[in-house]
Amino acid sequence: MAANTGRSGIGMQGHWVVTGGAGYVGGHVVRALHRAGVDVVVVDDLSTGLAGRLPAGVPLLLGQVGDRRVLDACLPGAGGVVHLAAQTSAPGSVRDPLAHYRANVGDVVTMTSAMAEHGIGRLVTSSSAAVYGDVPGSDRRAETDPLHPQSPYGTTKMVGERILADLVVCGLSSVALRYFNVAGAGTQVLADNKVGGLPLAVLQARRTGEPVPVHGLDHPTPDGSAVRDYVHAVDVASAHVAAVELLLAGSQGAAVYNVGTGIGSSVLDVLRVAAEVTGGPVPHRVHGRRPGDPSHAVADVSAIARDLGWRARHDLRDCQHSAWEASGGPLPSHAGGRLVATG
Ligand SMILES: NC(=O)c1ccc[n+]([C@@H]2O[C@H](COP(=O)([O-])OP(=O)(O)OC[C@H]3O[C@@H](n4cnc5c(N)ncnc54)[C@H](O)[C@@H]3O)[C@@H](O)[C@H]2O)c1
């Protein structure tokens, strides 16, 4: 479907379809694949995505993953699929579980059925650290740990992985990437446009003066606040390139890898780094712990380092700095770091 661009990089066996390629993670992934010499065709309904995130020359097929006509238009001749489109909110999945099951389970079935019919046997997909849930007494999550998702969202991602494992007998080779907390921006246009994650919320608090909530200072962690593994979107993107390379090299079966830094940062660390990056304190207010909120969720990244030769190159400061720059950078000097209109 797409012409080979002649860029150097991964040897080509057809174009790769990237669903959700206009999204926050997708925009970074598409750019990284494009740079690696992969011909990419994006399928996106732009429900949360932005067409402006796509590099010039990357075709966008505007439509839904659940629509077979859309898949039948882009799959013929494809070398593989990177499936990122999803319903992505854990709290939202508690309010509307069916929307999450339809998108994150139903669309995986539709996609893999269509791939089988078109003879396409390589798939890289987004999973999430939400599949682990809270594991009391365990700091680091390894791929072999038991899974106890605590939201419908986490359950849908776990079921999505199981579908891919069951389809190995049908000839599907897959890599599911369990991202931890994705943050940062490769460029301004690629920045996250969703609200919800702590790193963006603290930066927003610096601009607006509205205190960001800190959920609990009584966690069993060194400073009492919850610990997470923040991984830069640029690093998440390079993990996808490594996964595509693995599949193109002939890897078979259903692999699952954590994508994180292996380093834990507490909520208070995020506030401290944001204060350094933005040049002033972040207004915050301490609330009680949220039920089901894990105290400590950090990736064991030994498997992805061993099998894919991948490791994160950016730290929390890089995440915060790039997101701050992407959101407009320094506050006006007269603002004194408080109560500033976002503009
Ligand atoms: N951002 C994170 O921290 C994080 C962490 C773990 C896992 N993930 C997973 O990564 C993937 C991407 O997340 P994101 O943060 O980039 O979200 P996003 O909302 O920015 O991107 C999702 C993209 O998919 C598109 N889309 C949604 N439903 C679609 C459909 N039915 N058909 C076609 N396109 C559709 C949207 O328009 C958007 O471009 C998701 O699978 C998400 O569950 C994200």
Short mmCIF file of N, CA and C in Angstrom, two decimals, residues 140 180 227-231 260-266 269 296-301 312 314-316:
data_model
loop_
_atom_site.label_atom_id
_atom_site.label_comp_id
_atom_site.label_asym_id
_atom_site.label_seq_id
_atom_site.Cartn_x
_atom_site.Cartn_y
_atom_site.Cartn_z
N ARG A 140 9.04 -4.69 42.70
CA ARG A 140 9.35 -4.69 41.29
C ARG A 140 8.49 -5.73 40.59
N PHE A 180 4.91 1.11 31.72
CA PHE A 180 4.64 1.66 33.05
C PHE A 180 4.09 3.08 32.85
N VAL A 227 5.02 5.24 44.79
CA VAL A 227 6.18 5.19 43.90
C VAL A 227 5.77 4.57 42.56
N ARG A 228 6.21 5.21 41.48
CA ARG A 228 5.93 4.73 40.12
C ARG A 228 7.21 4.75 39.28
N ASP A 229 7.10 4.15 38.11
CA ASP A 229 8.22 4.09 37.16
C ASP A 229 7.84 4.93 35.94
N TYR A 230 8.42 6.12 35.83
CA TYR A 230 8.07 7.04 34.73
C TYR A 230 9.04 6.83 33.57
N VAL A 231 8.47 6.46 32.42
CA VAL A 231 9.31 6.14 31.26
C VAL A 231 8.98 7.13 30.14
N GLY A 260 9.86 0.03 31.12
CA GLY A 260 10.03 1.02 32.19
C GLY A 260 11.51 1.33 32.33
N THR A 261 11.81 2.14 33.34
CA THR A 261 13.22 2.47 33.58
C THR A 261 13.84 1.54 34.61
N GLY A 262 12.98 0.89 35.40
CA GLY A 262 13.47 0.09 36.53
C GLY A 262 13.78 0.96 37.76
N ILE A 263 13.48 2.26 37.64
CA ILE A 263 13.77 3.19 38.75
C ILE A 263 12.45 3.76 39.27
N GLY A 264 12.29 3.71 40.57
CA GLY A 264 11.06 4.22 41.18
C GLY A 264 11.19 5.69 41.54
N SER A 265 10.14 6.46 41.28
CA SER A 265 10.08 7.87 41.70
C SER A 265 8.79 8.06 42.48
N SER A 266 8.90 8.69 43.64
CA SER A 266 7.70 8.90 44.46
C SER A 266 6.96 10.15 43.97
N ASP A 269 8.98 13.00 44.81
CA ASP A 269 10.08 13.18 43.85
C ASP A 269 9.59 13.96 42.62
N HIS A 296 3.61 0.85 45.28
CA HIS A 296 4.91 0.75 44.62
C HIS A 296 4.73 -0.04 43.33
N ALA A 297 4.99 0.58 42.18
CA ALA A 297 4.87 -0.14 40.90
C ALA A 297 6.05 0.25 40.02
N VAL A 298 7.08 -0.57 40.05
CA VAL A 298 8.30 -0.32 39.29
C VAL A 298 8.61 -1.56 38.47
N ALA A 299 9.08 -1.34 37.24
CA ALA A 299 9.31 -2.46 36.32
C ALA A 299 10.62 -3.18 36.61
N ASP A 300 10.57 -4.48 36.54
CA ASP A 300 11.80 -5.27 36.37
C ASP A 300 12.05 -5.29 34.86
N VAL A 301 13.15 -4.70 34.44
CA VAL A 301 13.39 -4.55 33.00
C VAL A 301 14.47 -5.50 32.49
N ALA A 312 15.82 2.08 28.79
CA ALA A 312 15.41 3.48 28.75
C ALA A 312 16.64 4.38 28.83
N HIS A 314 16.20 7.89 29.11
CA HIS A 314 15.82 9.16 29.74
C HIS A 314 15.33 8.92 31.17
N ASP A 315 15.48 9.96 32.00
CA ASP A 315 15.03 9.84 33.39
C ASP A 315 13.84 10.77 33.64
N LEU A 316 13.42 10.81 34.90
CA LEU A 316 12.25 11.62 35.26
C LEU A 316 12.46 13.09 34.91
#
